[in-house]
Coordinates of C-alpha atoms in Angstrom, one line a residue:
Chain A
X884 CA 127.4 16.3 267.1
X885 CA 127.0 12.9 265.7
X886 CA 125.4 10.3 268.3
X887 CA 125.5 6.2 267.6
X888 CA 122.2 5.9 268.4
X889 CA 122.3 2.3 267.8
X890 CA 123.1 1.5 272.0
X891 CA 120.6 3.8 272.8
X892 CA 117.7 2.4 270.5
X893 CA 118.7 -1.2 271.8
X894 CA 118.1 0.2 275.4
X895 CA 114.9 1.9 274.7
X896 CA 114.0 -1.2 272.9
X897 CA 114.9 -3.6 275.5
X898 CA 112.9 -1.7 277.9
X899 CA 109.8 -1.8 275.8
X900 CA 110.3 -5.2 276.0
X901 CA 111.1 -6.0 279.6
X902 CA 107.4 -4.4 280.1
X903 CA 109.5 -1.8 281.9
X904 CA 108.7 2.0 281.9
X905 CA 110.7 4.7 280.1
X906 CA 110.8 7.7 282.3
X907 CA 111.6 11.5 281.3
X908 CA 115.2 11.6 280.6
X909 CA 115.4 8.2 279.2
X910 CA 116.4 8.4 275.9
X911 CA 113.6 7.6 273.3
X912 CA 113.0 7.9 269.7
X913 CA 111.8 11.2 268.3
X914 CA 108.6 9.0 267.0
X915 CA 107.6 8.3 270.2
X916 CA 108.2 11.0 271.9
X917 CA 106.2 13.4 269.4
X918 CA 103.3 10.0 269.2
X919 CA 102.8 10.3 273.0
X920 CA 103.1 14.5 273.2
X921 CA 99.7 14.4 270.7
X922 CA 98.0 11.1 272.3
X923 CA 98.6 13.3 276.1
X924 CA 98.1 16.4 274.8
X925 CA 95.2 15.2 273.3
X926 CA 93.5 13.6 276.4
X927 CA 94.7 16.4 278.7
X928 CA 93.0 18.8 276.1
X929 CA 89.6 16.6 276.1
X930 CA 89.4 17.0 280.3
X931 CA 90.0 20.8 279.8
X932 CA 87.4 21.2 277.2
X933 CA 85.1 18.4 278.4
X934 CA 84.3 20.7 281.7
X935 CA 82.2 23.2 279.3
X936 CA 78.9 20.9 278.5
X937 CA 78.3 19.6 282.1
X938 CA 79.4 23.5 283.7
X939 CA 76.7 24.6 281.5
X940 CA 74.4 23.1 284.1
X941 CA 76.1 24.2 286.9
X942 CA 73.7 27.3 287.9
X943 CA 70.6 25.4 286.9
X944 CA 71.0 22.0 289.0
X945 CA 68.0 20.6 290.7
X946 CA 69.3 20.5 293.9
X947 CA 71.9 21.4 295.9
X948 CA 72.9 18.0 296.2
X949 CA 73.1 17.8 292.4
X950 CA 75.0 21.2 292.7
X951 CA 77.3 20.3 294.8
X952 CA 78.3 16.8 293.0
X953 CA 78.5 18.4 289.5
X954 CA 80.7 21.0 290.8
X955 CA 83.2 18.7 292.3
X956 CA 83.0 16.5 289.1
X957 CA 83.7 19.4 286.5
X958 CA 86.8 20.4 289.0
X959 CA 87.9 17.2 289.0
X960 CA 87.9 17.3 285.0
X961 CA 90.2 20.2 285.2
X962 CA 92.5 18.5 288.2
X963 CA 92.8 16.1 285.1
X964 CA 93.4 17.9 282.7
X965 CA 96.0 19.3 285.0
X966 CA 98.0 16.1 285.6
X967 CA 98.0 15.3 281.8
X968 CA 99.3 18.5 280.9
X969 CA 102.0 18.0 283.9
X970 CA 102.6 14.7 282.4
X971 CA 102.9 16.0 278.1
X972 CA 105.8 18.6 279.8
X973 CA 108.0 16.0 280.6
X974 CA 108.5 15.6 277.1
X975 CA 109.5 18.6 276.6
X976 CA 106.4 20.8 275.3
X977 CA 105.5 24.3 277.9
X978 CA 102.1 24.0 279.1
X979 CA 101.4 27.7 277.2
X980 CA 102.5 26.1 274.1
X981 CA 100.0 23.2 275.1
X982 CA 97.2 25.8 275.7
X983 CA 98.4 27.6 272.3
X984 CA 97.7 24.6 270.0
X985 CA 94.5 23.8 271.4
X986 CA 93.3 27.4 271.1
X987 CA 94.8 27.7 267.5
X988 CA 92.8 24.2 266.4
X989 CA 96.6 22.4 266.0
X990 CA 95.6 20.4 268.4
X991 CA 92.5 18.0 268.9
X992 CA 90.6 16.8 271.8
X993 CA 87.8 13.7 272.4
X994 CA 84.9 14.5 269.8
X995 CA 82.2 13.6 272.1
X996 CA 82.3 17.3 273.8
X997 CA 81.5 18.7 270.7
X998 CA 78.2 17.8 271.2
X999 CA 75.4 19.3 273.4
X1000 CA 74.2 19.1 276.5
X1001 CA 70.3 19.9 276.4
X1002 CA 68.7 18.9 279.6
X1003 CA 69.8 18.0 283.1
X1004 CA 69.2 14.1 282.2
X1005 CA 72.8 14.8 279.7
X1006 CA 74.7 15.2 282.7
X1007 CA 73.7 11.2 284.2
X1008 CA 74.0 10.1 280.6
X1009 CA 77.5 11.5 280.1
X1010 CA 78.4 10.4 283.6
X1011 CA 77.5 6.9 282.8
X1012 CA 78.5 6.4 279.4
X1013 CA 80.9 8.8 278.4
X1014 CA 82.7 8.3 281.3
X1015 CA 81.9 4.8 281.3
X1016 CA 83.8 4.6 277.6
X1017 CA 86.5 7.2 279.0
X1018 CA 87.3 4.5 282.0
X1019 CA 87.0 1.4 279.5
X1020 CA 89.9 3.6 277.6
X1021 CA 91.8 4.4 280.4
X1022 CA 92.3 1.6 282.7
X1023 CA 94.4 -0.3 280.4
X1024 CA 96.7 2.9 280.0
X1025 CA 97.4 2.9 283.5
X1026 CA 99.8 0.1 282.2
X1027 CA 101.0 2.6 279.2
X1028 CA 104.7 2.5 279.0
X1029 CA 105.4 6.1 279.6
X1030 CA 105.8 6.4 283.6
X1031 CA 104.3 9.8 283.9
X1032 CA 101.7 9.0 281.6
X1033 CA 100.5 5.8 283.2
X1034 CA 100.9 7.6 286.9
X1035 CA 98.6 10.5 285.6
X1036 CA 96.1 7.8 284.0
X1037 CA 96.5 6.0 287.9
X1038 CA 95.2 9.2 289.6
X1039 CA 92.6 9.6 286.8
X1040 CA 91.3 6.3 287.2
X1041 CA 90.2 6.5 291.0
X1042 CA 88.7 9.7 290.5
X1043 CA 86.4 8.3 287.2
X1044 CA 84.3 6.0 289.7
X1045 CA 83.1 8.3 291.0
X1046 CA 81.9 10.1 287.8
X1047 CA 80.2 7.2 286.4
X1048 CA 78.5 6.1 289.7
X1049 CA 77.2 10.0 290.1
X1050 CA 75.6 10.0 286.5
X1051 CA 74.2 6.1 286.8
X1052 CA 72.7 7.3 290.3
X1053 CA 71.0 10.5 288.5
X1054 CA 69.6 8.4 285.7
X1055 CA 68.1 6.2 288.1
X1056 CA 66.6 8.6 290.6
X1057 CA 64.7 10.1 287.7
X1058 CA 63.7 6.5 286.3
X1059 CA 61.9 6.4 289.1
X1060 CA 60.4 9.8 288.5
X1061 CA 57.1 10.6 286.3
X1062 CA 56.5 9.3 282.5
X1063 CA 58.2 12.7 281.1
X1064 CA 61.3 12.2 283.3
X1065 CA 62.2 8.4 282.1
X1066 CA 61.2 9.6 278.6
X1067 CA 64.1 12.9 279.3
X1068 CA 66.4 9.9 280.1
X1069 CA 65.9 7.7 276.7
X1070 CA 66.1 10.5 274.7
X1071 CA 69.4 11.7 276.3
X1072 CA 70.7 8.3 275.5
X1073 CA 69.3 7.9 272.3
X1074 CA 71.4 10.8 271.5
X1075 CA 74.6 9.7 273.5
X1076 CA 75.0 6.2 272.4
X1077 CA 76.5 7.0 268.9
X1078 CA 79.0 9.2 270.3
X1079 CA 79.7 7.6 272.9
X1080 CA 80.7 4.3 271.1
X1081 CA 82.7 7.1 268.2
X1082 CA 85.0 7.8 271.7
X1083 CA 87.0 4.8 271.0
X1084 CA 88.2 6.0 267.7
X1085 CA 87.6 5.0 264.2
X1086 CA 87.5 1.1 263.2
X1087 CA 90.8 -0.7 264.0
X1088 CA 91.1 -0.7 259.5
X1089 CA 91.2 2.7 259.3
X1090 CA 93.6 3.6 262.6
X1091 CA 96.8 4.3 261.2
X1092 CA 98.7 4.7 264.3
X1093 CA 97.3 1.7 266.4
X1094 CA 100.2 -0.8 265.3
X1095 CA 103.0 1.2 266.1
X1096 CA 101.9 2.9 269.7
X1097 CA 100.7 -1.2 270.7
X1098 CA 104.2 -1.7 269.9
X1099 CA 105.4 0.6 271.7
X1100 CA 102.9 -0.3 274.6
X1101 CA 101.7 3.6 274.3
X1102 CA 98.3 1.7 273.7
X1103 CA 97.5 -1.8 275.3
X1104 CA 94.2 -2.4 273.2
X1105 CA 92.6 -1.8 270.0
X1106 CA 90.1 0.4 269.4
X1107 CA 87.3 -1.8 268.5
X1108 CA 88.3 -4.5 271.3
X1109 CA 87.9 -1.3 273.7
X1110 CA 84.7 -0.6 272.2
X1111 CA 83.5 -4.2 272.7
X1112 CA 83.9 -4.1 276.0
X1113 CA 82.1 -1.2 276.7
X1114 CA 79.3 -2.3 274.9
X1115 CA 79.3 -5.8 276.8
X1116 CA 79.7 -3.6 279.8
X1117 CA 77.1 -1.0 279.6
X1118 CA 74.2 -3.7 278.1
X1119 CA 73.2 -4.8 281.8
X1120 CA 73.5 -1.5 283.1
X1121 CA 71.1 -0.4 280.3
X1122 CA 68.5 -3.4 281.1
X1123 CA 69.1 -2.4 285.2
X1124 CA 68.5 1.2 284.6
X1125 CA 65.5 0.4 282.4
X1126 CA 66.5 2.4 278.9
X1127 CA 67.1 0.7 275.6
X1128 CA 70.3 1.9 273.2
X1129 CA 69.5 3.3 269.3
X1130 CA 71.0 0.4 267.7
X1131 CA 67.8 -2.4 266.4
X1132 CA 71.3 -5.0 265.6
X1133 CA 72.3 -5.0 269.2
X1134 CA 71.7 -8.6 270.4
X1135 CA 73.8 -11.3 272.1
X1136 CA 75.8 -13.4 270.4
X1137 CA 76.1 -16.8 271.8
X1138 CA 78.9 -18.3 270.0
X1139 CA 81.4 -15.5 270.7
X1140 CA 79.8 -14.7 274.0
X1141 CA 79.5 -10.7 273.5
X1142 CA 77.1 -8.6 272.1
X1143 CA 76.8 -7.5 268.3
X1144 CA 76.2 -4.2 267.7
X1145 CA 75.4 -2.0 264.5
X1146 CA 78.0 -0.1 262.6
X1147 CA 78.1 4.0 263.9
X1148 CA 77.8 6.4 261.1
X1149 CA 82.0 6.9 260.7
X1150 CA 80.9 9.8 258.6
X1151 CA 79.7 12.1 260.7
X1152 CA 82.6 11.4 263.5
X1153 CA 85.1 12.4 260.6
X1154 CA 82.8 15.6 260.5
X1155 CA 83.0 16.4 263.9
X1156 CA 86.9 15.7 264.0
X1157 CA 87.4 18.0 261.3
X1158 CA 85.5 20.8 263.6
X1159 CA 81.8 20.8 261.9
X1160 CA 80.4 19.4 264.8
X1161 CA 77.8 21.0 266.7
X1162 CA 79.7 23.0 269.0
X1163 CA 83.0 23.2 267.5
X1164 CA 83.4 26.7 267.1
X1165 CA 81.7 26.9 270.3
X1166 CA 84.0 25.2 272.6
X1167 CA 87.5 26.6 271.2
X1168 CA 85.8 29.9 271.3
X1169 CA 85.2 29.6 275.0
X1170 CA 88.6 28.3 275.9
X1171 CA 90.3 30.8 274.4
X1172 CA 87.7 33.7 276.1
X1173 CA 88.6 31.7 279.5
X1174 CA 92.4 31.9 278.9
X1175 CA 92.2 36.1 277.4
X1176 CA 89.7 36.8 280.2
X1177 CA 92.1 35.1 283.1
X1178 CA 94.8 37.0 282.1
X1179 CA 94.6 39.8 284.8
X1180 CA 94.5 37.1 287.5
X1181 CA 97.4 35.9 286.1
X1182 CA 99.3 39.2 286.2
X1183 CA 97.8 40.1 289.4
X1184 CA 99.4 36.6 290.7
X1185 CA 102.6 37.9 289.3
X1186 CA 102.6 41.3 290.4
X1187 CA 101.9 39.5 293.9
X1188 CA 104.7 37.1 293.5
X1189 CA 107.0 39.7 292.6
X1190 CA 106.4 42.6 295.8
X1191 CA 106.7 39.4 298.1
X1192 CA 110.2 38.5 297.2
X1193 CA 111.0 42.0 297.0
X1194 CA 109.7 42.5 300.6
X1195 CA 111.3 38.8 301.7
X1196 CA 114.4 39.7 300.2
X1197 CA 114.2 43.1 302.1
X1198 CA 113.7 41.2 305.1
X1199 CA 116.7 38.8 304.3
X1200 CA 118.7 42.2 304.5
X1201 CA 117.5 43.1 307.5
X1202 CA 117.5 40.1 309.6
X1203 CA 119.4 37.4 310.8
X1204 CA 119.8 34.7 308.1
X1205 CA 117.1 32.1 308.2
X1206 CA 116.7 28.4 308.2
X1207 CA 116.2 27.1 304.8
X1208 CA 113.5 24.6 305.6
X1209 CA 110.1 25.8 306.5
X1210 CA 107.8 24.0 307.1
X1211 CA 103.7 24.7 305.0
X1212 CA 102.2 25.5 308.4
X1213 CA 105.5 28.7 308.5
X1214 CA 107.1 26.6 311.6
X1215 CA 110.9 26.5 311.1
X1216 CA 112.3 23.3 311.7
X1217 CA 116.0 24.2 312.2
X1218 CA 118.9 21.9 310.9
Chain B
X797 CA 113.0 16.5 284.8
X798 CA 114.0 19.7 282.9
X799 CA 112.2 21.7 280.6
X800 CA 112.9 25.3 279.0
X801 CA 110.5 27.9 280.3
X802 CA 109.5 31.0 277.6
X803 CA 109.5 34.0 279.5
X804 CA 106.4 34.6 280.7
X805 CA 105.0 31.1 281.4
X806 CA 105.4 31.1 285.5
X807 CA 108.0 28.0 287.1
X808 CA 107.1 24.9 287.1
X809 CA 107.4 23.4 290.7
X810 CA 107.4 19.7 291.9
X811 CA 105.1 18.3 294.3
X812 CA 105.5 16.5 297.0
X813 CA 102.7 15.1 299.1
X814 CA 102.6 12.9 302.5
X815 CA 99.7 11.2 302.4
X816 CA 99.9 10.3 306.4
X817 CA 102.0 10.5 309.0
X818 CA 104.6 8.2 309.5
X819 CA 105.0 7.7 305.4
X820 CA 107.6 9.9 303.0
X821 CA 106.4 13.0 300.8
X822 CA 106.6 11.6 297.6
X823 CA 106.2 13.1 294.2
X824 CA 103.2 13.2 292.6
X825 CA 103.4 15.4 289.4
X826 CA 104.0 19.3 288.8
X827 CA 102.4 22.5 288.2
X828 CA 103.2 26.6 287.0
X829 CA 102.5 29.3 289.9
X830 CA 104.1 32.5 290.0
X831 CA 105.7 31.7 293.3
X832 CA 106.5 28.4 296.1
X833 CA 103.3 30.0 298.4
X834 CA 100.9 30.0 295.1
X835 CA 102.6 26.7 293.8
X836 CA 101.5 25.2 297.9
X837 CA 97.9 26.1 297.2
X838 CA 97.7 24.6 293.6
X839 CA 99.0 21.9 295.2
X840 CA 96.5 21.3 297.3
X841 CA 93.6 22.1 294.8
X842 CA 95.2 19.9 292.1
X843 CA 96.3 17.1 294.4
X844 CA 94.8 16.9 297.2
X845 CA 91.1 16.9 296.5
X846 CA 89.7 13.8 298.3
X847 CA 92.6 14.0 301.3
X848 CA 95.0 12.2 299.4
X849 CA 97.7 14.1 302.1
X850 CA 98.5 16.1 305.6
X851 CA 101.5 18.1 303.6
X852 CA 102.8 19.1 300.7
X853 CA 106.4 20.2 299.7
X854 CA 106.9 22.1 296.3
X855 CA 110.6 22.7 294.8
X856 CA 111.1 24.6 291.6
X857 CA 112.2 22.2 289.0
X858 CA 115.1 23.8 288.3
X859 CA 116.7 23.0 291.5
X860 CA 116.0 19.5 291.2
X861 CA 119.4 18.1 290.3
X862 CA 119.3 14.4 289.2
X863 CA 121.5 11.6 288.0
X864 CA 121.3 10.9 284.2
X865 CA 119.7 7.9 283.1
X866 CA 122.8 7.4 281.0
X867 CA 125.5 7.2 284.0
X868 CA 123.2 4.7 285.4
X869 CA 125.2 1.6 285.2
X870 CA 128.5 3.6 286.3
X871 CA 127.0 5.8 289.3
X872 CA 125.6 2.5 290.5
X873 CA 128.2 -0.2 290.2
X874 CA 129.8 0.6 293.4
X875 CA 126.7 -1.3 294.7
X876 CA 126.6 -4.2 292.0
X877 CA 129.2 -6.4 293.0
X878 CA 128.8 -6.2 296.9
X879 CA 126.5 -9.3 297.5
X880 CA 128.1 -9.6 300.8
X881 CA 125.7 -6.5 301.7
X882 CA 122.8 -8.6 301.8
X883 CA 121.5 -10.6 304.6
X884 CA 121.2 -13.9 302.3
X885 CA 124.7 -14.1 301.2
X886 CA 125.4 -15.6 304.7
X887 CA 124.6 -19.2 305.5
X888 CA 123.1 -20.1 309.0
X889 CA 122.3 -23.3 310.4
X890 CA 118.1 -23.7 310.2
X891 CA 118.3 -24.7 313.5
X892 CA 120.2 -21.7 315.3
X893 CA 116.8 -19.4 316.1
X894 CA 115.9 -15.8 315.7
X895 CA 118.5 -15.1 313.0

């Protein structure tokens, strides 16, 4: 059936413009739709995989304190990744299919996870600055144009605090440690500062896509103003905490009242996108073993699901009908 | 909200949450679970980490029937024209009180 799509542009447009949300069953244009599936997907993806390098500490935390913290953060990664992927299937992509691509490679996620975690000082540093660049990305799409999207990023958003705030309260506690323990934390951050900066993308020049999804207020900023920020942000944190960043052009620049900072080496964050980074292989491998090695529970929960309807609707048979509204704590509220 | 399940993905249920008493469950997002008792403890695990709620209400999303965004301006004009409904279409004296 032929559609004039014309109307329908003008109202997806005019919405765009208005500053005003689209919502599921608005109609959009396939362009956008299929731009915002691989920007969620991609994010929701990054919070799945991005539990693997800080879990890897789980069993070996200092303290149950520390044990305790990192456990709530890494389910709180997946509680993320969980209300991306929630948001991605209201544009009409199954969560499987979701899981499929990222399994299969079709998909990406954030770069930064491809790289190791090697001591206990990695999880402060990745609480402060990966985290750090993650909230400088995603405050501004709490303001994204897609409602789900931008209600997912709002959830997101109070939860990160907390992640950053952990990770900058490690870092300092061992700061105040012995000479080996501050020297753990530079060299944790001499090897996260790179990355960490590569999160916002490459340089606005070589971002194909930025244009279209700020006109289509999928993105709010540019990926080089984003990275700015952070840097301007996480300088004073850096002096506080007592740490320096890898970067010998890193100064403040009077006259446009931000720091410079030296170029990061855009060659080897094309390698690591293209999956030769150094845990690549690693981290798809371990999704997928996760998915194929869940897969009893999943039946199991079936299986379950399935001989309680069949006793329920035994039940039904047997009993007077019931009240259709029960309440979670199995009191009947009657009509 | 609508979306086409392959057959062995589990239903996808909406959640509802109240986050105190005296305020509305309102929606919060979705999830899969094999069934409405599994989809209640999800619920709570994926929403309701830092007491964001005292309960939760899931419905299958496929029971969810909702107005289209493209009826929009017809299902609502009944309400469009009726100014009269609103307490500022009337005009009171400023000096007749508690009005």
């Amino acid at each position: 059936m032929q559609v004039d799509q014309a109307p329908l542009e003008e109202a997806f447009e005019a919405t765009i413009a208005a500053n005003d949300r689209i919502e599921p069953r608005d109609w959009m244009p396939e362009h956008y739709r299929q731009t915002l599936i691989r920007q969620v997907a991609q994010h929701a993806h990054s919070e799945i995989i991005g539990m693997q390098p800080e879990g890897n500490w789980i069993t070996r935390a200092p303290s149950l304190r520390r044990k305790a913290v990192l456990l709530a953060k890494v389910q709180d990664e997946a509680g993320h990744g969980l209300y991306l992927y929630s948001a991605t299937e209201t544009l009409g992509v199954s969560r499987d299919e979701l899981t499929r691509r990222l399994i299969s490679g079709k998909q990406k996620y954030s770069s930064i996870f491809n790289y190791p975690t090697l001591t206990y000082a990695d999880v402060g540093t990745i609480g402060w600055l990966v985290d750090g660049a993650a909230i400088c990305n995603q405050v501004p799409l709490c303001r994204t144009s897609y409602g789900p999207y931008g209600r997912a990023m709002i959830r997101i958003c109070k939860e990160e605090s907390f992640h950053q705030r952990q990770g900058y309260e490690l870092l300092m506690t061992m700061m105040r440690g012995t000479d080996e323990q501050r020297a753990m934390v530079q060299e944790s951050v001499d090897r996260f500062w790179w990355p960490a900066l590569m999160m916002f993308g490459p340089p606005d020049g070589d971002s194909p896509n930025t244009a279209q999804s700020m006109a289509w207020g999928i993105k709010r900023h540019t990926n080089d103003e984003l990275r700015q920020r952070f840097v301007d942000m996480s300088m004073p944190q850096a002096e506080a905490l007592g740490v320096t960043f890898p970067d010998p052009e890193l100064k403040w620049n009077e006259e446009r009242g931000s720091y410079d900072y030296g170029e990061p080496d855009w060659e080897e964050f094309w390698h690591v996108v293209k999956g030769n980074g150094p845990c690549n292989t690693q981290r798809v491998a371990h999704r997928k073993a996760a998915y194929d090695d869940g897969a009893w529970v999943r039946e199991a929960a079936s299986a379950a699901a399935a001989r309680n309807e069949a006793e329920a609707s035994q039940a039904r048979v047997e009993q007077a009908p019931r009240p259709s509204l029960r309440g979670s704590d199995g009191r009947v509220e009657t009509r | 909200m609508t979306t086409t399940q392959p057959d062995p993905e589990w239903p996808l249920y909406e959640v509802f949450i109240r986050s105190k008493r005296g305020l509305n469950h309102v929606h919060v997002g979705s999830l899969h679970a094999p069934d409405a008792e599994m989809a209640l403890l999800h619920a709570r695990d994926v929403y309701t980490r830092r007491n964001e709620g005292v309960s939760i209400w899931v419905a299958k999303s496929a029971d969810i029937t909702a107005s289209s965004p493209l009826e929009k301006d017809p299902l609502f004009a009944p309400s469009g024209d009726k100014v009269y409904r609103h307490p500022t279409f009337y005009d009171i004296p400023s000096n007749v009180p508690h009005m």
